[in-house]
Coordinates of C-alpha atoms in Angstrom, one line a residue:
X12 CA 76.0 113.2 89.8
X13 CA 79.2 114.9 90.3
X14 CA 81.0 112.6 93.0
X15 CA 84.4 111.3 92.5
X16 CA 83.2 108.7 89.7
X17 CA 81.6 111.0 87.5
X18 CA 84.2 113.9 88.2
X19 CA 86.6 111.1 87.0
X20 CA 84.9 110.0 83.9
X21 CA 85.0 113.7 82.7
X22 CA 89.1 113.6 83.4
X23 CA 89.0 110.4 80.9
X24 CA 86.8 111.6 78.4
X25 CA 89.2 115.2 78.2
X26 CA 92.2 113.4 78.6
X27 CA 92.2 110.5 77.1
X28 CA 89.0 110.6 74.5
X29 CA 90.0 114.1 73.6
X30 CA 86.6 115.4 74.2
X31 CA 86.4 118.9 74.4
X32 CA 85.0 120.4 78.0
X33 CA 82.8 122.4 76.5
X34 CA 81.2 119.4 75.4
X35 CA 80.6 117.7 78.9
X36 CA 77.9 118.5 81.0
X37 CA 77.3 117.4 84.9
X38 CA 74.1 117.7 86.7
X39 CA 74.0 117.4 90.6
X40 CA 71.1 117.6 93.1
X41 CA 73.4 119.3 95.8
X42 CA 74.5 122.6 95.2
X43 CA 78.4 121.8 95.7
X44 CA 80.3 118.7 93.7
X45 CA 82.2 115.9 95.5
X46 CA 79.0 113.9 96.4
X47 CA 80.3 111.3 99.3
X48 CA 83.8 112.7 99.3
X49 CA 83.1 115.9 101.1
X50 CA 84.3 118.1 103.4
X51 CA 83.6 121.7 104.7
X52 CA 83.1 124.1 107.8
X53 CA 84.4 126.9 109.7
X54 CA 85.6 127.2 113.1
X55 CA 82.7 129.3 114.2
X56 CA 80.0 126.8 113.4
X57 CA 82.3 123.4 113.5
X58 CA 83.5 121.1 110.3
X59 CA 82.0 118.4 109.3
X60 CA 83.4 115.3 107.6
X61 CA 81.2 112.2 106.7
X62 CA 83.8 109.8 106.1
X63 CA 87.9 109.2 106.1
X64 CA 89.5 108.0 103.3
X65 CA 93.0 105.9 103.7
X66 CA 94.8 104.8 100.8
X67 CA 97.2 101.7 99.7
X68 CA 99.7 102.5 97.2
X69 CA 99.7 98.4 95.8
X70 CA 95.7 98.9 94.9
X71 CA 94.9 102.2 94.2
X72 CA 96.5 102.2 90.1
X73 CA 93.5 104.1 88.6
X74 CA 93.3 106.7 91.0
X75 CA 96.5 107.7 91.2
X76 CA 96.6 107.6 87.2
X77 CA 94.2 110.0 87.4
X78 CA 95.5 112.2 90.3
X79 CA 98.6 112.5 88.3
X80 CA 96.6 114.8 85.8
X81 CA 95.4 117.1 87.8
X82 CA 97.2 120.2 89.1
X83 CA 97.6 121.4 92.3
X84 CA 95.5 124.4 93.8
X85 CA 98.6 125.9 95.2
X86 CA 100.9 124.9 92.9
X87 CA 100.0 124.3 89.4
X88 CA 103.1 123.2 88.1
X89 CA 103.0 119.7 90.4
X90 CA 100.0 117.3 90.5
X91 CA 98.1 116.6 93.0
X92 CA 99.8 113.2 93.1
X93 CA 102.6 115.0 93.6
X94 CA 101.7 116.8 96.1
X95 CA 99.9 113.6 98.0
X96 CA 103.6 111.5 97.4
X97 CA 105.3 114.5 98.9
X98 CA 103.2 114.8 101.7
X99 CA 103.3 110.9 102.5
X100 CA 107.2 110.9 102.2
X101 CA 106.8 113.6 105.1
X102 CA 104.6 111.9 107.4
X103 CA 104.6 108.0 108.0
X104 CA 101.7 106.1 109.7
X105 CA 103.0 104.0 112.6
X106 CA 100.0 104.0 114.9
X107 CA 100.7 102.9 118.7
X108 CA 97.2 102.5 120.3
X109 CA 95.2 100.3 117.5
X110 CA 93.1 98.6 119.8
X111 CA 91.7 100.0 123.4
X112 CA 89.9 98.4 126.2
X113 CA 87.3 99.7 128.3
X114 CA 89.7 100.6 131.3
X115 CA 91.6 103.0 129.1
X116 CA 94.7 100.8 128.4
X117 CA 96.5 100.4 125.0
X118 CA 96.1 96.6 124.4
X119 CA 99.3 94.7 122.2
X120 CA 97.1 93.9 118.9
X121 CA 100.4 92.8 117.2
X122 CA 99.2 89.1 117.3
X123 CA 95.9 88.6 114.7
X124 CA 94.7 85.9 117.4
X125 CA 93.1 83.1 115.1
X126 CA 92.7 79.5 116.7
X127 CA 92.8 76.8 114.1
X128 CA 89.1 76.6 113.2
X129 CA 89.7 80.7 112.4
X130 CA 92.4 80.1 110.0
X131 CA 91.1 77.1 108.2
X132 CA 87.5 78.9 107.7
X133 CA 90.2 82.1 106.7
X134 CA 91.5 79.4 103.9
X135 CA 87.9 78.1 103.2
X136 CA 86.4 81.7 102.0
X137 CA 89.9 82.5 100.3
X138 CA 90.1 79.3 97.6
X139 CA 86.5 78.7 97.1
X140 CA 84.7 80.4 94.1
X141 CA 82.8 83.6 95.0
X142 CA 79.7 81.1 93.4
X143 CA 79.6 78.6 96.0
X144 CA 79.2 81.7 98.7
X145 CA 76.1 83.0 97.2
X146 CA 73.9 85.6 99.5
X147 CA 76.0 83.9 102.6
X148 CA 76.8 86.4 105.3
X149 CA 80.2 86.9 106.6
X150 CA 78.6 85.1 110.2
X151 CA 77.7 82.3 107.9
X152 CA 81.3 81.4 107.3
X153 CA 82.7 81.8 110.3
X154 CA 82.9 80.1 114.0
X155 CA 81.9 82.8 117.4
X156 CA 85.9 82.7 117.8
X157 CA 86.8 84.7 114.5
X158 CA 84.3 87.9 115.9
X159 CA 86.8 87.8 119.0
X160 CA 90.1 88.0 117.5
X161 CA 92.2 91.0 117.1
X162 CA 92.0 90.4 113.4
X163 CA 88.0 91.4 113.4
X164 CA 88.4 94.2 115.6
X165 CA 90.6 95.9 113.4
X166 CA 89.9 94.4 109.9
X167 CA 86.3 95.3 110.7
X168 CA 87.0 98.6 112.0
X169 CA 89.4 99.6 109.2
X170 CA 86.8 98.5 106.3
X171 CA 83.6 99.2 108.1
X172 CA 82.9 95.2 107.7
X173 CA 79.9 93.6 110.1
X174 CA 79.0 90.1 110.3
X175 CA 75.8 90.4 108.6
X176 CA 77.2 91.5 105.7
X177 CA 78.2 89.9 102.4
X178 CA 80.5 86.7 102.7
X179 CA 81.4 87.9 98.6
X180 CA 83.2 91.2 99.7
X181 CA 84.3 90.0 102.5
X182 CA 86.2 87.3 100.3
X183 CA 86.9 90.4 98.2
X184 CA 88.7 92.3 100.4
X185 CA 90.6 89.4 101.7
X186 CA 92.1 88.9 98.6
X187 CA 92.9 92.5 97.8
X188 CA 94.5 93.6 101.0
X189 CA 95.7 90.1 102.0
X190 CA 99.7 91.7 101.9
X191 CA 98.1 94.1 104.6
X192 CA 97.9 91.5 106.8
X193 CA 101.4 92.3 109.1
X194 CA 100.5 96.1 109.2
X195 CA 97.1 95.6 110.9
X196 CA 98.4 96.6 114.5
X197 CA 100.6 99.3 113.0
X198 CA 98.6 100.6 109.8
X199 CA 102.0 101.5 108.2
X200 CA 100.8 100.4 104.7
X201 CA 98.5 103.6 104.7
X202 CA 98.6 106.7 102.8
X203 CA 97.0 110.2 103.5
X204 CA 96.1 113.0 101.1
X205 CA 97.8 116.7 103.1
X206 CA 93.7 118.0 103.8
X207 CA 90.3 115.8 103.8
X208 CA 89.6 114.3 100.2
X209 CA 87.8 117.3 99.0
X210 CA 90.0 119.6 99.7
X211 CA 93.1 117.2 98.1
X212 CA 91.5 115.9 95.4
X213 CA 87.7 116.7 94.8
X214 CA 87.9 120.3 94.6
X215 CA 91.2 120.3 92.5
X216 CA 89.5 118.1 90.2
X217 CA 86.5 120.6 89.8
X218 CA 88.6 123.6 89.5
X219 CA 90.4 121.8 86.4
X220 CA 86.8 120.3 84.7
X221 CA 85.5 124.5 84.6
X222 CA 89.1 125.4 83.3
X223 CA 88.3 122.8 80.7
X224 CA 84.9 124.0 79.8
X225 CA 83.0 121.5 81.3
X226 CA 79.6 122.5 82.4
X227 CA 78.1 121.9 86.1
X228 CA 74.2 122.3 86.7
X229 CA 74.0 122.1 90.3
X230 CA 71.1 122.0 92.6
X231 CA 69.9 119.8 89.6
X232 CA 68.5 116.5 90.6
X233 CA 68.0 114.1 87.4
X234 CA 64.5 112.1 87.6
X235 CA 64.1 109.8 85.4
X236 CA 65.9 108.5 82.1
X237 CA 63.7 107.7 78.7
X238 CA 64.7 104.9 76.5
X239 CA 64.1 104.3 72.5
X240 CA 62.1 101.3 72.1
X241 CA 63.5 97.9 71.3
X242 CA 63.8 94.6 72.5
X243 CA 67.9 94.0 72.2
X244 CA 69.3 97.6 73.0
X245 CA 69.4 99.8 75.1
X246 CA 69.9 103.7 74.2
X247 CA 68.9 106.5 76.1
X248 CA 67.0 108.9 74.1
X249 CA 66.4 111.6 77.2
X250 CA 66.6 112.5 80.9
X251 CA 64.5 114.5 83.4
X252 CA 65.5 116.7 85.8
X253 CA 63.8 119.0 87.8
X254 CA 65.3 122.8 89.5
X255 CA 64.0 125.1 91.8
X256 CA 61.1 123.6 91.2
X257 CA 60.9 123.3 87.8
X258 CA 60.8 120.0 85.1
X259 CA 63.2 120.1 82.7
X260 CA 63.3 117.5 79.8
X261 CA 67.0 117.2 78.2
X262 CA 67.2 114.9 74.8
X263 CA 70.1 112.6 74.1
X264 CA 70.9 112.0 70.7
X265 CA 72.6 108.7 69.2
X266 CA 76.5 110.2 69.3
X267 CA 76.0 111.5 73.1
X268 CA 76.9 109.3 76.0
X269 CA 75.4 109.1 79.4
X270 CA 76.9 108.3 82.5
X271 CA 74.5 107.8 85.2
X272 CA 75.8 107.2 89.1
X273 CA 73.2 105.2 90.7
X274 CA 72.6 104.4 94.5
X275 CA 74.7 106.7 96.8
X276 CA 76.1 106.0 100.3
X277 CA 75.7 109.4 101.8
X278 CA 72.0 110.4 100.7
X279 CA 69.4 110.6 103.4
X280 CA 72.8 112.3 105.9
X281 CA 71.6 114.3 108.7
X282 CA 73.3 116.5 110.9
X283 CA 72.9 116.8 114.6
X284 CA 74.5 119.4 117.1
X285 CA 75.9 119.9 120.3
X286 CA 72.5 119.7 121.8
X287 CA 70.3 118.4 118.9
X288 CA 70.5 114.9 117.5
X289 CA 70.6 113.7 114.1
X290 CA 67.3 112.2 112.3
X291 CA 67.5 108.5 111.0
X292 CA 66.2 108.9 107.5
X293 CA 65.4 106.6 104.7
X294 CA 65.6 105.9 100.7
X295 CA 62.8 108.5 100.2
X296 CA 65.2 111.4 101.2
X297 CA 67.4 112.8 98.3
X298 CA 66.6 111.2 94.8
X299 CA 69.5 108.6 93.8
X300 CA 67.4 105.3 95.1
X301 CA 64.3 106.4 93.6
X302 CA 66.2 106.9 90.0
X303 CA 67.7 103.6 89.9
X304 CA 64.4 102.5 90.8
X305 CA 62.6 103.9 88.3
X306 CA 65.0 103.2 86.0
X307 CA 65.7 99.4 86.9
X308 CA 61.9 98.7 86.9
X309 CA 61.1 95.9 84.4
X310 CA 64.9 95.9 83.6
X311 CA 66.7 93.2 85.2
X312 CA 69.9 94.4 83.0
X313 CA 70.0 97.8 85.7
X314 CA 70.0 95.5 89.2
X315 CA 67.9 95.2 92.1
X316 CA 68.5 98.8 94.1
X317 CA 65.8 97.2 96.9
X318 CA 68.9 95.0 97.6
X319 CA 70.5 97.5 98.8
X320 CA 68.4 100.6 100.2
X321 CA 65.5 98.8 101.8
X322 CA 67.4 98.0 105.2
X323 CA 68.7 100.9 106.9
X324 CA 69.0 99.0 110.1
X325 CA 72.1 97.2 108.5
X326 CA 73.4 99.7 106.4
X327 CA 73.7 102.7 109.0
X328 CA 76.5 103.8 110.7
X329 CA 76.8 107.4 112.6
X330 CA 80.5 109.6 112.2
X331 CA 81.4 112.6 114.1
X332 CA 83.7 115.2 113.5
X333 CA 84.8 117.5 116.9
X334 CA 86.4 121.3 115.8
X335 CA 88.7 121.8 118.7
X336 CA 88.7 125.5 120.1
X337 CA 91.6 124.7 122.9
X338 CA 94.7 122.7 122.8
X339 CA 94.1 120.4 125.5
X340 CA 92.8 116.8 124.0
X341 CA 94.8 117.2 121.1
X342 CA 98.1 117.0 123.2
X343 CA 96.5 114.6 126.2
X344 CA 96.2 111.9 123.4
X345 CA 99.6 112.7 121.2
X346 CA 100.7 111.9 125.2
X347 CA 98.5 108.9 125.9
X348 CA 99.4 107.5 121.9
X349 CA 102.6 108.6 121.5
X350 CA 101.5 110.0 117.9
X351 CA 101.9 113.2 116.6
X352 CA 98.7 114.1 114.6
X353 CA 98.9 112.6 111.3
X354 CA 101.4 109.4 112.3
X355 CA 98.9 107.4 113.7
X356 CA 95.7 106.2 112.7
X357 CA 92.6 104.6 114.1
X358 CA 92.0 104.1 117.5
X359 CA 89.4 101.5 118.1
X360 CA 87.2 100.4 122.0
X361 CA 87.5 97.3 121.5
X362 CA 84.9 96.7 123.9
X363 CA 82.7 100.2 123.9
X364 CA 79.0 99.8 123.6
X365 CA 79.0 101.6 120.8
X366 CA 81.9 100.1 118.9
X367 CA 84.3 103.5 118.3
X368 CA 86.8 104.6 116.7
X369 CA 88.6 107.9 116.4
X370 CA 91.3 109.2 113.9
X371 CA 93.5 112.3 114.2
X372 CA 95.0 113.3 111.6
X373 CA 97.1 115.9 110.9
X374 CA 96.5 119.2 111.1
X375 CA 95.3 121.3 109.3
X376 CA 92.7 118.6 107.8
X377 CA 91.0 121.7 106.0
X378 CA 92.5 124.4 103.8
X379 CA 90.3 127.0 105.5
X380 CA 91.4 126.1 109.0
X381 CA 92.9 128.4 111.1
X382 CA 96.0 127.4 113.5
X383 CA 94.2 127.3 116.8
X384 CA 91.8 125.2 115.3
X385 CA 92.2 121.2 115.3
X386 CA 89.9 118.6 114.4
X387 CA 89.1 115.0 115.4
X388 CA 87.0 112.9 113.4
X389 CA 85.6 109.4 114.6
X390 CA 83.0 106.6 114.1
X391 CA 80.5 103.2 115.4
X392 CA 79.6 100.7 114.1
X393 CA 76.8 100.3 116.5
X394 CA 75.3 103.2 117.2
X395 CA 71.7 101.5 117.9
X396 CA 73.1 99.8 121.2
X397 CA 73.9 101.8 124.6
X398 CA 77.3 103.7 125.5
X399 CA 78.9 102.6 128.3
X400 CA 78.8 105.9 130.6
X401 CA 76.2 108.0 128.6
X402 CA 73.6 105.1 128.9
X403 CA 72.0 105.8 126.1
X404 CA 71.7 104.7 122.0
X405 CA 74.3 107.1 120.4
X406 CA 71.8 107.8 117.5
X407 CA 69.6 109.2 120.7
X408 CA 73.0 111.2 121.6
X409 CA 73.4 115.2 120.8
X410 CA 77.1 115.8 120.1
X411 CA 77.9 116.7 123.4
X412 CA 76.8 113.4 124.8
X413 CA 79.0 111.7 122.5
X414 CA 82.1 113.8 123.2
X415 CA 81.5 113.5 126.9
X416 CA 80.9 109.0 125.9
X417 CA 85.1 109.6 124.0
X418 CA 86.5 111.4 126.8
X419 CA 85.3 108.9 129.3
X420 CA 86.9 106.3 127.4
X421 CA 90.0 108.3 127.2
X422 CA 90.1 109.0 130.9
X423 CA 90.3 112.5 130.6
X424 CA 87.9 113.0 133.1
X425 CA 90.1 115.7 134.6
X426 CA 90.2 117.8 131.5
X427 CA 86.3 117.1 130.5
X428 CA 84.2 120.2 131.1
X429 CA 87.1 122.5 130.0
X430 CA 87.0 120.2 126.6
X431 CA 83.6 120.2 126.1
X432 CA 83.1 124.2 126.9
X433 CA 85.4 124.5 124.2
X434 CA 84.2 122.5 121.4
X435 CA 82.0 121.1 118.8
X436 CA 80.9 118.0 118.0
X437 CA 78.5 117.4 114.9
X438 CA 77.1 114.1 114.8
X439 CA 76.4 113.0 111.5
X440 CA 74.0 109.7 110.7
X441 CA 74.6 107.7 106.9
X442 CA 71.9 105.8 106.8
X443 CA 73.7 103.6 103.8
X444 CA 77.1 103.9 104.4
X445 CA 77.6 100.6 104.0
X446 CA 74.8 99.3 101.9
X447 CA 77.0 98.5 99.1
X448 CA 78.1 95.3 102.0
X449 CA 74.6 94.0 101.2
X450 CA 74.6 90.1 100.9
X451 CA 73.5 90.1 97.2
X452 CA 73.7 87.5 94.0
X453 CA 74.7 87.6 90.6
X454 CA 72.4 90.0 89.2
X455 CA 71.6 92.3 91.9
X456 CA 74.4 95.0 90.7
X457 CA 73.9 95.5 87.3
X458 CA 77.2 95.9 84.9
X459 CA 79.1 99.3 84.2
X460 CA 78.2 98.9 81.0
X461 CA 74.8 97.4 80.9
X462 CA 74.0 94.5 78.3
X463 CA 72.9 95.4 75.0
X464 CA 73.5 99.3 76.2
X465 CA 74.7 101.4 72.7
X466 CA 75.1 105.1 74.7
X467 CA 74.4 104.5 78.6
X468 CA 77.5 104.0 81.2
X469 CA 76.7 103.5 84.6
X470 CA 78.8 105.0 87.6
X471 CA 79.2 104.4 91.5
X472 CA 80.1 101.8 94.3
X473 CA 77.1 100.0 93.3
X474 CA 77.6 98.6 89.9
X475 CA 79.4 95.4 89.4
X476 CA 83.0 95.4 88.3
X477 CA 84.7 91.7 88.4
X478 CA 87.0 91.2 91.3
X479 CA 87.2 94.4 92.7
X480 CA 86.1 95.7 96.2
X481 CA 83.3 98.4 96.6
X482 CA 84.0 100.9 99.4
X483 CA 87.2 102.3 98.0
X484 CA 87.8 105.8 95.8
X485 CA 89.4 102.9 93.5
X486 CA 85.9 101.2 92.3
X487 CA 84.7 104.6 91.3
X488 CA 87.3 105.6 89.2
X489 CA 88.0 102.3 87.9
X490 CA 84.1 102.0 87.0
X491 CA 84.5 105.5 85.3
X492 CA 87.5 104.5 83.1
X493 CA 86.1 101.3 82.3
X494 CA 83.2 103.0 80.8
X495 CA 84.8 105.8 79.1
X496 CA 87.4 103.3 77.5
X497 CA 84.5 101.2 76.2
X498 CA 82.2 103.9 75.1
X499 CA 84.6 105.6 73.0
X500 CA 86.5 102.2 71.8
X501 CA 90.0 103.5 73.0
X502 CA 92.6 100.6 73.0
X503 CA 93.8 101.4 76.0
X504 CA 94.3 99.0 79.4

């Protein structure tokens, strides 16, 4: 793969193993890198962003060791942590309209709203051991109070957390972000990269791997691995991989390494339209699921994938992105928020049908953008259940429909058809966003570094590292360092 975990392990191996490029070699099944952290567009056809990524400078170590490496596209002499610390001393997050009810008013979320029997089941899941918890579901843990505080509404919002979901991460997350706590309301802890991820960081980060040397096969999708025969080791020996139509079988000798990214939280994305609507597909779309699968069968060392991609119903979420042809929304919510693009941050219906949330952020969010161009990007959580003026399930909504379900909840009613005649809004459905939130056991997410494994490091949000919180840029390029440290014995933290 060549999403931000495996992009990252070839920054460690050149950096810090010394490993010449020429000697690194990444396959990808889709015919640009990035994998989940993508971005791209034009204003003639709309842009399209899956997911927003926020960042918080007291967790995020790894990554911004790594950013600090890499040089900037338009200047090379600064990194792109630089450039991403120069940005953030320039534009602070103080968002004024967190939560929003259905009549269009900005609610005071400054309170978290906990009764007692909130906080002391709050205390419960923090000091008890992540063993005692088990498969529990957040729902488990919790009274019918907790899911109405302001506290859910915009811890669940901000980490994409439901209540059927693990009670592990959830504890997780508690733990990690727990100094986050006063800046719910305001989201002042958070940090932006200048464009979308790609553009910051992903594309930077490929431009540097091919100055390196570093070989990309795109439009290559890897199979199925082969393994040398033994009963206490594992060593990869060779790997399949098929393209444009063709079966390719690539060997792996005893001094090479191979990092494998297994499980993906973008694969199976479709794309609707202004008038079309997105398809809701499954694990058999796109070929990461069915490689840890093949490659996990009779090997409990590599996980349970089934875990994880067998309930799209509970891992699915839908995002839309709206390219902006005219001024007017843009500046009818900088006056409804009193946020300038880029100083605020999510904007949550607290009590929408669909559960949404909208971010602007500030403009450009692409490097290609033009300057009458803006963009708006936005998400639910429960896009199976009926909007609350389009009566309909958003994933049976084209992109108009669900522009026309935002601006009724903005009450700009006034301004809709001149809005929707001059934009477009791509739906976009993950059916696995947030699979990775899986109530799982010890077991079901195999280790970066599988037991007993000699040559074979394994990447992604869906491995296990001890601790640490799944959903985050950090887990990947943790995961990546972790491995590459290992693999080539470096003494190094």
């Amino acid at each position: 793969g060549a999403g931000l975990a495996s992009l990252s392990a070839a920054v460690f191996l050149i950096r810090d193993g010394h490993v010449p490029g020429k000697n690194i070699h990444i396959y990808e099944e889709l015919n640009i890198t990035g994998g989940s952290m993508d971005g791209n567009g034009d204003p003639e056809h709309g842009y399209v962003i899956r997911g927003g990524r926020m960042f918080d400078e007291e967790v995020y170590a790894c990554t911004f060791g790594m950013m600090e490496s890499i040089p900037s596209l338009t200047d090379p002499k600064v990194s792109i942590l630089d450039e991403f610390n120069a940005f953030n001393k320039k534009m602070h997050t103080f968002a004024k309209a967190r939560l929003i009810d259905n009549e269009a008013n900005i609610l005071d979320s400054s309170a978290l709203g906990f009764e007692r029997a909130d906080r002391m089941a709050l205390m419960d899941i923090l000091i008890n051991h992540e063993d005692s918890l088990g498969k529990k579901t957040i729902k488990e843990c919790f009274p019918e109070s907790f899911f109405k505080t302001n506290f859910w509404f915009m811890w669940t919002t901000t980490f994409a957390f439901e209540p059927w979901h693990s009670a592990v991460e959830f504890k997780r997350y508690l733990h990690r972000f727990i100094h986050e706590l006063p800046h719910l309301s305001d989201m002042s802890g958070v940090r932006r990269t200048p464009y979308n991820q790609y553009d910051s960081m992903l594309l930077p980060m490929t431009k540097w791997l091919e100055s390196q040397g570093v070989t990309f096969e795109l439009g290559c999708s890897v199979t199925d691995l082969e393994f040398k025969p033994s009963d206490n080791e594992t060593t990869v020996t060779a790997f399949k991989c098929e393209k444009n139509g063709k079966e390719t079988r690539i060997e792996i000798s005893e001094r090479d390494i191979a990092f494998v990214t297994i499980g993906s939280i973008t694969q199976g994305t479709s794309l609707g339209s202004m008038t079309t609507v997105p398809k809701i597909n499954d694990k058999h779309v796109g070929g990461a699921w069915s490689l840890w699968e093949k490659i996990a069968s009779g090997r409990p060392e590599f996980g349970n994938p089934l875990v994880f991609d067998e309930h799209v119903e509970d891992s699915m979420w839908e995002s839309f992105t709206i390219t902006l042809k005219d001024p007017t929304m843009v500046k009818k919510i900088v006056e409804y928020t009193g946020n300038e693009p880029g100083t605020g941050c999510m904007m949550t219906f607290k009590e929408s049908g669909w559960f949404m949330t909208i971010v602007l952020n500030n403009q450009p969010h692409f490097i290609n953008q033009p300057e009458n161009i803006e963009i708006l990007w936005g998400y639910c959580l429960s896009p199976y259940k009926k909007g609350d003026f389009v009566k309909k399930r958003m994933v049976d909504c084209t992109g108009e429909e669900i522009l026309t379900e935002l601006l009724y909840h903005l009450n700009f009613k006034e301004d809709m058809k001149k809005i929707l005649d001059t934009s477009i809004c791509i739906p976009c459905i993950l059916p696995f966003t947030t699979a990775q939130f899986s109530p799982r056991e010890k077991g079901d997410r195999p280790e970066i570094i599988p037991e007993g494994s000699t040559n074979l490091a394994l990447l992604g949000q869906f491995c296990e590292i001890k601790d640490d919180i799944v959903f985050t840029m950090d887990y990947s390029v943790r995961g990546a360092q972790t491995d590459v440290y290992k693999l080539l014995n470096l003494n190094k933290r």
